[in-house]
Amino acid sequence: MVVSLAWTLRQHFHGFPKTSDFQLRKETLPEPEDGEVLLEAVFLSVDPYMRPYSRTMMKEGDVMIGEQVAKVIKSRHPSFPVGCHVTSKCGWRSHWVCGGGELTPVLSDWPQDVSLSLALGAIGMPGLTALYGLEEVCGIKEGETLLVNAAAGAVGSIVGQIGKIKGCTVVGCAGSDAKLAYLNELGFDCAFNYKTVASLENSLKEASPNGYDCYFENVGGAFSSAVMPQMREFGRIAVCGSISMYNDTTPQTGPYVHSHMVFKQLKMEGFLCGRWQHKNQESLRRLMTWLTEGKLRSCEHVTEGFDNMPAAFIGMLKGDNIGKAVVKV
């Protein structure tokens, strides 16, 4: 019998999450039955979506939701032998027993010099989110101007790089000078620190005087309100997230987007990357090809130790990370 550690939601978050909102518990796991495997976590992901989903998908006492890269350490499933690596949405757990239908094998030809943690980042859900938001929602075209906020994060940094691969002018914003330096390293055409500029509206105009064809939205709130007047006619907006609003105790209100949507004939669409999961294998291989060719870079903010899951999550929401935030067990 294996004893697993699991981080649970002790109480629902009120405002910004606190370490006291989490509780670590032990779980005794059964032996795998036919068609099942025993997993051991190697890397775990912390992501912004966990904050709003915790309210809508979880009860107090539930294990925190999330994805991990795990190693199969016992197997009674022919497709998942001992020693293979998979991704699993089994949450903040050190070990877990589950059926093969709950697992996704990492790419069979995963390069030895590429960390498996990237299966939670550039070659995983964040990379797919960036790709599908640009291709399927925005329908981005060569020569267009793309704006992305939270541009040094797990998704935003990939969005900007794919935009450059596709021949676009890319403008990004982030919240520290270190993050701006990273965006410049990635080849963004323009980047600014939204926390230090005198006027967000003026900075957006200076970055692209003729406006924006595509806007990849990660932040929401006042930032979105500042962008809408600067969208070009027939512009497209992919709404991936609204991290500026996740911890609000009082809902934000207007300005509202309707007049800009009408008179500029804009398309604004929210999306979840699972809509295109039938394309995932092909898309992951495209992302991996760009990575191995040097066209795509991935930066990670790695926290050591399963005990530090809450701290890593809280730090990610505060913006401590450049690139993807992961926890290494």
mmCIF file of C-alpha atoms in Angstrom:
data_model
loop_
_atom_site.group_PDB
_atom_site.id
_atom_site.type_symbol
_atom_site.label_atom_id
_atom_site.label_comp_id
_atom_site.label_asym_id
_atom_site.label_seq_id
_atom_site.Cartn_x
_atom_site.Cartn_y
_atom_site.Cartn_z
ATOM 1 C CA MET A 1 0.000 0.000 0.000
ATOM 2 C CA VAL A 2 1.243 3.480 -0.879
ATOM 3 C CA VAL A 3 0.557 6.572 1.221
ATOM 4 C CA SER A 4 -0.023 9.639 -0.937
ATOM 5 C CA LEU A 5 0.195 13.280 0.096
ATOM 6 C CA ALA A 6 -2.547 15.572 -1.179
ATOM 7 C CA TRP A 7 -3.158 19.297 -0.854
ATOM 8 C CA THR A 8 -6.824 20.115 -0.236
ATOM 9 C CA LEU A 9 -8.916 23.287 -0.273
ATOM 10 C CA ARG A 10 -9.473 23.789 3.450
ATOM 11 C CA GLN A 11 -11.742 26.774 2.836
ATOM 12 C CA HIS A 12 -12.840 28.695 -0.238
ATOM 13 C CA PHE A 13 -10.662 31.659 -1.086
ATOM 14 C CA HIS A 14 -11.918 35.090 -0.070
ATOM 15 C CA GLY A 15 -9.953 37.612 -2.058
ATOM 16 C CA PHE A 16 -6.331 36.648 -2.562
ATOM 17 C CA PRO A 17 -5.489 33.034 -1.562
ATOM 18 C CA LYS A 18 -3.606 32.468 1.700
ATOM 19 C CA THR A 19 -1.541 29.498 2.859
ATOM 20 C CA SER A 20 -4.151 28.892 5.580
ATOM 21 C CA ASP A 21 -6.710 28.140 2.832
ATOM 22 C CA PHE A 22 -4.911 24.847 2.117
ATOM 23 C CA GLN A 23 -4.449 21.665 4.113
ATOM 24 C CA LEU A 24 -2.070 18.759 3.539
ATOM 25 C CA ARG A 25 -3.493 15.296 4.137
ATOM 26 C CA LYS A 26 -2.422 11.702 3.691
ATOM 27 C CA GLU A 27 -4.313 9.180 1.567
ATOM 28 C CA THR A 28 -3.751 5.415 1.583
ATOM 29 C CA LEU A 29 -4.053 4.148 -1.967
ATOM 30 C CA PRO A 30 -5.202 0.681 -3.066
ATOM 31 C CA GLU A 31 -3.125 -1.563 -5.298
ATOM 32 C CA PRO A 32 -3.808 -1.048 -9.015
ATOM 33 C CA GLU A 33 -6.426 -3.358 -10.487
ATOM 34 C CA ASP A 34 -6.575 -4.617 -14.074
ATOM 35 C CA GLY A 35 -6.384 -1.627 -16.423
ATOM 36 C CA GLU A 36 -4.963 0.671 -13.740
ATOM 37 C CA VAL A 37 -1.583 2.164 -12.873
ATOM 38 C CA LEU A 38 0.089 3.739 -9.855
ATOM 39 C CA LEU A 39 1.538 7.173 -10.579
ATOM 40 C CA GLU A 40 4.276 9.122 -8.838
ATOM 41 C CA ALA A 41 4.331 12.887 -9.469
ATOM 42 C CA VAL A 42 7.476 14.329 -11.041
ATOM 43 C CA PHE A 43 6.332 17.867 -11.922
ATOM 44 C CA LEU A 44 3.089 19.621 -10.965
ATOM 45 C CA SER A 45 1.519 22.656 -12.574
ATOM 46 C CA VAL A 46 0.152 25.795 -10.943
ATOM 47 C CA ASP A 47 -2.042 27.892 -13.247
ATOM 48 C CA PRO A 48 -4.300 30.958 -13.039
ATOM 49 C CA TYR A 49 -7.440 28.973 -13.963
ATOM 50 C CA MET A 50 -7.267 27.150 -10.632
ATOM 51 C CA ARG A 51 -8.383 30.319 -8.851
ATOM 52 C CA PRO A 52 -11.820 30.807 -10.524
ATOM 53 C CA TYR A 53 -12.370 27.070 -11.028
ATOM 54 C CA SER A 54 -11.901 26.450 -7.312
ATOM 55 C CA ARG A 55 -15.169 28.280 -6.689
ATOM 56 C CA THR A 56 -17.198 26.654 -9.458
ATOM 57 C CA MET A 57 -15.765 23.113 -9.514
ATOM 58 C CA MET A 58 -14.642 22.382 -5.950
ATOM 59 C CA LYS A 59 -16.077 21.914 -2.486
ATOM 60 C CA GLU A 60 -14.180 22.643 0.704
ATOM 61 C CA GLY A 61 -12.097 19.562 1.506
ATOM 62 C CA ASP A 62 -11.574 18.576 -2.135
ATOM 63 C CA VAL A 63 -8.078 17.937 -3.475
ATOM 64 C CA MET A 64 -6.854 20.939 -5.452
ATOM 65 C CA ILE A 65 -7.373 20.548 -9.180
ATOM 66 C CA GLY A 66 -4.447 20.519 -11.573
ATOM 67 C CA GLU A 67 -2.270 18.653 -14.023
ATOM 68 C CA GLN A 68 1.013 16.866 -13.422
ATOM 69 C CA VAL A 69 3.722 14.936 -15.218
ATOM 70 C CA ALA A 70 3.952 11.563 -13.486
ATOM 71 C CA LYS A 71 5.970 8.364 -13.726
ATOM 72 C CA VAL A 72 4.230 4.995 -13.793
ATOM 73 C CA ILE A 73 5.701 2.993 -10.880
ATOM 74 C CA LYS A 74 3.233 0.060 -10.924
ATOM 75 C CA SER A 75 1.160 -1.033 -13.877
ATOM 76 C CA ARG A 76 -1.609 -3.422 -14.772
ATOM 77 C CA HIS A 77 -2.268 -1.670 -18.065
ATOM 78 C CA PRO A 78 -0.517 -2.899 -21.236
ATOM 79 C CA SER A 79 -0.269 0.569 -22.790
ATOM 80 C CA PHE A 80 1.433 2.152 -19.772
ATOM 81 C CA PRO A 81 4.446 0.084 -18.671
ATOM 82 C CA VAL A 82 6.440 0.803 -15.521
ATOM 83 C CA GLY A 83 8.857 3.664 -16.096
ATOM 84 C CA CYS A 84 6.870 5.534 -18.758
ATOM 85 C CA HIS A 85 5.819 9.163 -18.243
ATOM 86 C CA VAL A 86 2.325 10.573 -18.652
ATOM 87 C CA THR A 87 0.308 13.691 -17.939
ATOM 88 C CA SER A 88 -2.670 13.359 -15.641
ATOM 89 C CA LYS A 89 -5.278 15.734 -14.242
ATOM 90 C CA CYS A 90 -5.258 14.086 -10.834
ATOM 91 C CA GLY A 91 -4.618 17.302 -8.923
ATOM 92 C CA TRP A 92 -2.151 18.211 -6.200
ATOM 93 C CA ARG A 93 -1.221 14.651 -5.254
ATOM 94 C CA SER A 94 2.148 12.951 -4.823
ATOM 95 C CA HIS A 95 0.758 9.553 -5.935
ATOM 96 C CA TRP A 96 -2.463 8.303 -7.497
ATOM 97 C CA VAL A 97 -4.091 5.143 -8.837
ATOM 98 C CA CYS A 98 -6.162 5.562 -11.982
ATOM 99 C CA GLY A 99 -7.250 3.931 -15.222
ATOM 100 C CA GLY A 100 -5.561 4.375 -18.568
ATOM 101 C CA GLY A 101 -8.401 6.519 -19.884
ATOM 102 C CA GLU A 102 -7.354 9.296 -17.505
ATOM 103 C CA LEU A 103 -3.793 9.439 -18.833
ATOM 104 C CA THR A 104 -2.055 11.093 -21.777
ATOM 105 C CA PRO A 105 1.381 9.709 -22.691
ATOM 106 C CA VAL A 106 4.061 12.276 -23.385
ATOM 107 C CA LEU A 107 5.182 12.391 -27.013
ATOM 108 C CA SER A 108 6.839 9.082 -27.860
ATOM 109 C CA ASP A 109 9.879 10.800 -29.396
ATOM 110 C CA TRP A 110 10.327 13.377 -26.619
ATOM 111 C CA PRO A 111 13.950 14.622 -26.888
ATOM 112 C CA GLN A 112 16.205 13.607 -24.021
ATOM 113 C CA ASP A 113 17.589 17.138 -23.680
ATOM 114 C CA VAL A 114 14.116 18.686 -23.197
ATOM 115 C CA SER A 115 12.740 18.675 -19.659
ATOM 116 C CA LEU A 116 9.524 16.715 -19.200
ATOM 117 C CA SER A 117 8.185 19.723 -17.278
ATOM 118 C CA LEU A 118 7.523 21.358 -20.649
ATOM 119 C CA ALA A 119 4.615 18.924 -21.045
ATOM 120 C CA LEU A 120 2.908 21.265 -18.564
ATOM 121 C CA GLY A 121 4.018 24.373 -20.454
ATOM 122 C CA ALA A 122 5.139 25.145 -23.990
ATOM 123 C CA ILE A 123 4.531 21.541 -25.137
ATOM 124 C CA GLY A 124 1.342 21.192 -23.108
ATOM 125 C CA MET A 125 -1.858 23.007 -22.229
ATOM 126 C CA PRO A 126 -0.387 26.569 -22.233
ATOM 127 C CA GLY A 127 1.253 26.025 -25.627
ATOM 128 C CA LEU A 128 -1.954 24.582 -27.061
ATOM 129 C CA THR A 129 -3.947 27.474 -25.610
ATOM 130 C CA ALA A 130 -1.656 29.971 -27.317
ATOM 131 C CA LEU A 131 -1.762 28.118 -30.633
ATOM 132 C CA TYR A 132 -5.522 27.574 -30.753
ATOM 133 C CA GLY A 133 -6.295 31.097 -29.569
ATOM 134 C CA LEU A 134 -4.278 32.544 -32.435
ATOM 135 C CA GLU A 135 -5.149 30.083 -35.201
ATOM 136 C CA GLU A 136 -8.673 28.935 -34.399
ATOM 137 C CA VAL A 137 -10.132 32.022 -32.688
ATOM 138 C CA CYS A 138 -8.202 34.960 -34.134
ATOM 139 C CA GLY A 139 -7.366 33.390 -37.491
ATOM 140 C CA ILE A 140 -4.183 35.459 -37.379
ATOM 141 C CA LYS A 141 -2.524 36.387 -40.692
ATOM 142 C CA GLU A 142 0.968 37.370 -41.741
ATOM 143 C CA GLY A 143 1.555 41.121 -41.552
ATOM 144 C CA GLU A 144 -1.038 41.775 -38.849
ATOM 145 C CA THR A 145 -0.405 43.477 -35.516
ATOM 146 C CA LEU A 146 -0.957 41.369 -32.395
ATOM 147 C CA LEU A 147 -1.320 42.592 -28.806
ATOM 148 C CA VAL A 148 -0.919 40.217 -25.865
ATOM 149 C CA ASN A 149 -1.028 41.079 -22.162
ATOM 150 C CA ALA A 150 0.497 39.057 -19.324
ATOM 151 C CA ALA A 151 3.013 38.540 -22.107
ATOM 152 C CA ALA A 152 5.780 37.056 -19.949
ATOM 153 C CA GLY A 153 3.519 34.362 -18.509
ATOM 154 C CA ALA A 154 3.113 30.724 -19.483
ATOM 155 C CA VAL A 155 0.611 31.414 -22.268
ATOM 156 C CA GLY A 156 1.438 34.987 -23.221
ATOM 157 C CA SER A 157 5.112 34.304 -23.907
ATOM 158 C CA ILE A 158 4.165 31.507 -26.316
ATOM 159 C CA VAL A 159 1.485 33.679 -27.959
ATOM 160 C CA GLY A 160 4.032 36.352 -28.791
ATOM 161 C CA GLN A 161 6.557 33.904 -30.191
ATOM 162 C CA ILE A 162 3.979 32.168 -32.390
ATOM 163 C CA GLY A 163 2.922 35.597 -33.619
ATOM 164 C CA LYS A 164 6.506 36.265 -34.706
ATOM 165 C CA ILE A 165 6.775 32.818 -36.331
ATOM 166 C CA LYS A 166 3.703 33.732 -38.365
ATOM 167 C CA GLY A 167 5.169 37.041 -39.532
ATOM 168 C CA CYS A 168 3.237 39.437 -37.308
ATOM 169 C CA THR A 169 4.186 42.590 -35.457
ATOM 170 C CA VAL A 170 3.885 41.732 -31.768
ATOM 171 C CA VAL A 171 3.276 44.121 -28.875
ATOM 172 C CA GLY A 172 3.364 42.778 -25.324
ATOM 173 C CA CYS A 173 2.946 44.176 -21.855
ATOM 174 C CA ALA A 174 4.099 42.824 -18.518
ATOM 175 C CA GLY A 175 4.526 43.959 -14.931
ATOM 176 C CA SER A 176 8.274 44.221 -14.295
ATOM 177 C CA ASP A 177 11.455 45.353 -16.000
ATOM 178 C CA ALA A 178 12.857 41.800 -15.766
ATOM 179 C CA LYS A 179 9.828 40.564 -17.693
ATOM 180 C CA LEU A 180 10.286 43.278 -20.315
ATOM 181 C CA ALA A 181 13.893 42.186 -20.773
ATOM 182 C CA TYR A 182 12.652 38.643 -21.380
ATOM 183 C CA LEU A 183 10.118 39.819 -23.977
ATOM 184 C CA ASN A 184 12.870 41.697 -25.784
ATOM 185 C CA GLU A 185 14.984 38.522 -25.772
ATOM 186 C CA LEU A 186 12.058 36.676 -27.371
ATOM 187 C CA GLY A 187 11.911 39.195 -30.213
ATOM 188 C CA PHE A 188 8.762 41.141 -29.376
ATOM 189 C CA ASP A 189 8.628 44.269 -31.530
ATOM 190 C CA CYS A 190 7.536 46.433 -28.601
ATOM 191 C CA ALA A 191 7.022 45.808 -24.896
ATOM 192 C CA PHE A 192 6.097 48.055 -21.971
ATOM 193 C CA ASN A 193 5.564 47.810 -18.227
ATOM 194 C CA TYR A 194 1.916 48.552 -17.540
ATOM 195 C CA LYS A 195 2.714 49.278 -13.875
ATOM 196 C CA THR A 196 5.114 52.153 -14.584
ATOM 197 C CA VAL A 197 3.730 53.891 -17.697
ATOM 198 C CA ALA A 198 2.030 57.240 -17.156
ATOM 199 C CA SER A 199 -0.894 56.308 -19.394
ATOM 200 C CA LEU A 200 -1.884 52.840 -20.571
ATOM 201 C CA GLU A 201 -3.903 54.312 -23.426
ATOM 202 C CA ASN A 202 -0.987 56.423 -24.669
ATOM 203 C CA SER A 203 1.456 53.529 -24.366
ATOM 204 C CA LEU A 204 -0.809 51.330 -26.475
ATOM 205 C CA LYS A 205 -1.048 54.089 -29.125
ATOM 206 C CA GLU A 206 2.703 54.657 -29.162
ATOM 207 C CA ALA A 207 3.340 50.933 -29.548
ATOM 208 C CA SER A 208 1.028 50.679 -32.571
ATOM 209 C CA PRO A 209 -0.320 54.024 -33.835
ATOM 210 C CA ASN A 210 -2.535 52.285 -36.392
ATOM 211 C CA GLY A 211 -4.162 49.978 -33.857
ATOM 212 C CA TYR A 212 -4.384 46.221 -33.439
ATOM 213 C CA ASP A 213 -5.747 43.452 -35.657
ATOM 214 C CA CYS A 214 -5.670 40.764 -32.961
ATOM 215 C CA TYR A 215 -5.746 40.944 -29.185
ATOM 216 C CA PHE A 216 -4.977 37.927 -26.996
ATOM 217 C CA GLU A 217 -6.677 38.705 -23.696
ATOM 218 C CA ASN A 218 -5.305 37.286 -20.453
ATOM 219 C CA VAL A 219 -5.975 40.119 -18.010
ATOM 220 C CA GLY A 220 -9.455 41.662 -18.387
ATOM 221 C CA GLY A 221 -10.707 44.616 -16.364
ATOM 222 C CA ALA A 222 -9.411 48.112 -17.031
ATOM 223 C CA PHE A 223 -6.746 46.886 -19.437
ATOM 224 C CA SER A 224 -9.384 45.454 -21.764
ATOM 225 C CA SER A 225 -11.347 48.697 -21.623
ATOM 226 C CA ALA A 226 -8.242 50.620 -22.749
ATOM 227 C CA VAL A 227 -7.634 48.299 -25.701
ATOM 228 C CA MET A 228 -11.112 48.274 -27.260
ATOM 229 C CA PRO A 229 -10.959 51.784 -28.780
ATOM 230 C CA GLN A 230 -7.634 50.874 -30.379
ATOM 231 C CA MET A 231 -8.757 47.763 -32.190
ATOM 232 C CA ARG A 232 -8.821 47.996 -35.966
ATOM 233 C CA GLU A 233 -12.007 47.433 -37.924
ATOM 234 C CA PHE A 234 -12.841 43.708 -38.113
ATOM 235 C CA GLY A 235 -10.344 43.024 -35.344
ATOM 236 C CA ARG A 236 -10.451 39.713 -33.474
ATOM 237 C CA ILE A 237 -10.116 39.185 -29.727
ATOM 238 C CA ALA A 238 -9.343 35.799 -28.165
ATOM 239 C CA VAL A 239 -10.424 35.850 -24.511
ATOM 240 C CA CYS A 240 -8.256 33.344 -22.649
ATOM 241 C CA GLY A 241 -8.480 34.735 -19.107
ATOM 242 C CA SER A 242 -9.052 37.714 -16.818
ATOM 243 C CA ILE A 243 -6.470 37.342 -14.071
ATOM 244 C CA SER A 244 -6.883 40.938 -12.903
ATOM 245 C CA MET A 245 -10.389 40.026 -11.723
ATOM 246 C CA TYR A 246 -9.939 36.556 -10.187
ATOM 247 C CA ASN A 247 -9.332 37.754 -6.643
ATOM 248 C CA ASP A 248 -11.889 40.576 -6.539
ATOM 249 C CA THR A 249 -14.278 40.552 -3.604
ATOM 250 C CA THR A 250 -16.403 43.258 -5.282
ATOM 251 C CA PRO A 251 -17.084 42.703 -9.014
ATOM 252 C CA GLN A 252 -15.590 45.282 -11.370
ATOM 253 C CA THR A 253 -17.956 47.290 -13.546
ATOM 254 C CA GLY A 254 -17.673 49.078 -16.957
ATOM 255 C CA PRO A 255 -16.780 50.822 -19.168
ATOM 256 C CA TYR A 256 -18.553 48.469 -21.536
ATOM 257 C CA VAL A 257 -17.461 47.210 -24.939
ATOM 258 C CA HIS A 258 -20.672 47.225 -26.953
ATOM 259 C CA SER A 259 -20.243 50.431 -28.983
ATOM 260 C CA HIS A 260 -16.702 49.507 -30.007
ATOM 261 C CA MET A 261 -17.829 45.977 -30.888
ATOM 262 C CA VAL A 262 -20.575 47.370 -33.156
ATOM 263 C CA PHE A 263 -18.879 50.268 -34.895
ATOM 264 C CA LYS A 264 -15.558 48.480 -35.396
ATOM 265 C CA GLN A 265 -17.339 45.198 -36.244
ATOM 266 C CA LEU A 266 -15.139 43.260 -33.851
ATOM 267 C CA LYS A 267 -15.206 39.556 -33.092
ATOM 268 C CA MET A 268 -14.637 38.692 -29.417
ATOM 269 C CA GLU A 269 -14.670 35.026 -28.406
ATOM 270 C CA GLY A 270 -13.918 33.192 -25.197
ATOM 271 C CA PHE A 271 -12.408 29.738 -25.517
ATOM 272 C CA LEU A 272 -11.037 26.671 -23.754
ATOM 273 C CA CYS A 273 -8.323 24.755 -25.555
ATOM 274 C CA GLY A 274 -10.107 21.427 -25.006
ATOM 275 C CA ARG A 275 -12.456 22.353 -27.859
ATOM 276 C CA TRP A 276 -9.728 21.277 -30.297
ATOM 277 C CA GLN A 277 -8.347 18.294 -28.387
ATOM 278 C CA HIS A 278 -8.727 16.159 -31.520
ATOM 279 C CA LYS A 279 -5.812 18.189 -32.925
ATOM 280 C CA ASN A 280 -3.591 17.932 -29.847
ATOM 281 C CA GLN A 281 -1.087 15.334 -31.037
ATOM 282 C CA GLU A 282 -0.428 17.143 -34.309
ATOM 283 C CA SER A 283 -0.309 20.506 -32.515
ATOM 284 C CA LEU A 284 2.089 19.301 -29.809
ATOM 285 C CA ARG A 285 4.436 18.002 -32.502
ATOM 286 C CA ARG A 286 4.343 21.388 -34.247
ATOM 287 C CA LEU A 287 5.211 23.121 -30.986
ATOM 288 C CA MET A 288 8.021 20.635 -30.313
ATOM 289 C CA THR A 289 9.396 21.160 -33.828
ATOM 290 C CA TRP A 290 9.495 24.927 -33.299
ATOM 291 C CA LEU A 291 11.225 24.353 -29.954
ATOM 292 C CA THR A 292 13.911 22.033 -31.328
ATOM 293 C CA GLU A 293 14.480 24.362 -34.312
ATOM 294 C CA GLY A 294 15.092 27.253 -31.924
ATOM 295 C CA LYS A 295 12.043 29.227 -33.067
ATOM 296 C CA LEU A 296 10.268 28.790 -29.733
ATOM 297 C CA ARG A 297 11.798 29.296 -26.290
ATOM 298 C CA SER A 298 10.432 28.303 -22.920
ATOM 299 C CA CYS A 299 11.299 29.855 -19.589
ATOM 300 C CA GLU A 300 10.250 28.153 -16.353
ATOM 301 C CA HIS A 301 9.870 29.315 -12.759
ATOM 302 C CA VAL A 302 10.580 26.111 -10.821
ATOM 303 C CA THR A 303 9.697 25.681 -7.147
ATOM 304 C CA GLU A 304 11.302 22.703 -5.402
ATOM 305 C CA GLY A 305 9.261 20.423 -3.182
ATOM 306 C CA PHE A 306 5.681 19.147 -2.987
ATOM 307 C CA ASP A 307 5.341 20.895 0.391
ATOM 308 C CA ASN A 308 5.607 24.225 -1.430
ATOM 309 C CA MET A 309 2.578 23.803 -3.726
ATOM 310 C CA PRO A 310 0.518 26.560 -2.020
ATOM 311 C CA ALA A 311 3.457 28.987 -2.022
ATOM 312 C CA ALA A 312 4.082 28.328 -5.726
ATOM 313 C CA PHE A 313 0.398 28.888 -6.526
ATOM 314 C CA ILE A 314 0.209 32.133 -4.554
ATOM 315 C CA GLY A 315 3.464 33.379 -6.070
ATOM 316 C CA MET A 316 2.184 32.678 -9.582
ATOM 317 C CA LEU A 317 -0.980 34.714 -8.916
ATOM 318 C CA LYS A 318 1.217 37.563 -7.628
ATOM 319 C CA GLY A 319 3.215 37.485 -10.861
ATOM 320 C CA ASP A 320 6.469 36.173 -9.408
ATOM 321 C CA ASN A 321 7.066 33.905 -12.401
ATOM 322 C CA ILE A 322 8.576 34.549 -15.794
ATOM 323 C CA GLY A 323 7.231 31.845 -18.091
ATOM 324 C CA LYS A 324 5.601 28.704 -16.738
ATOM 325 C CA ALA A 325 5.331 28.106 -12.997
ATOM 326 C CA VAL A 326 5.918 24.456 -12.036
ATOM 327 C CA VAL A 327 6.710 22.512 -8.904
ATOM 328 C CA LYS A 328 9.413 19.837 -9.004
ATOM 329 C CA VAL A 329 8.887 16.976 -6.572
#
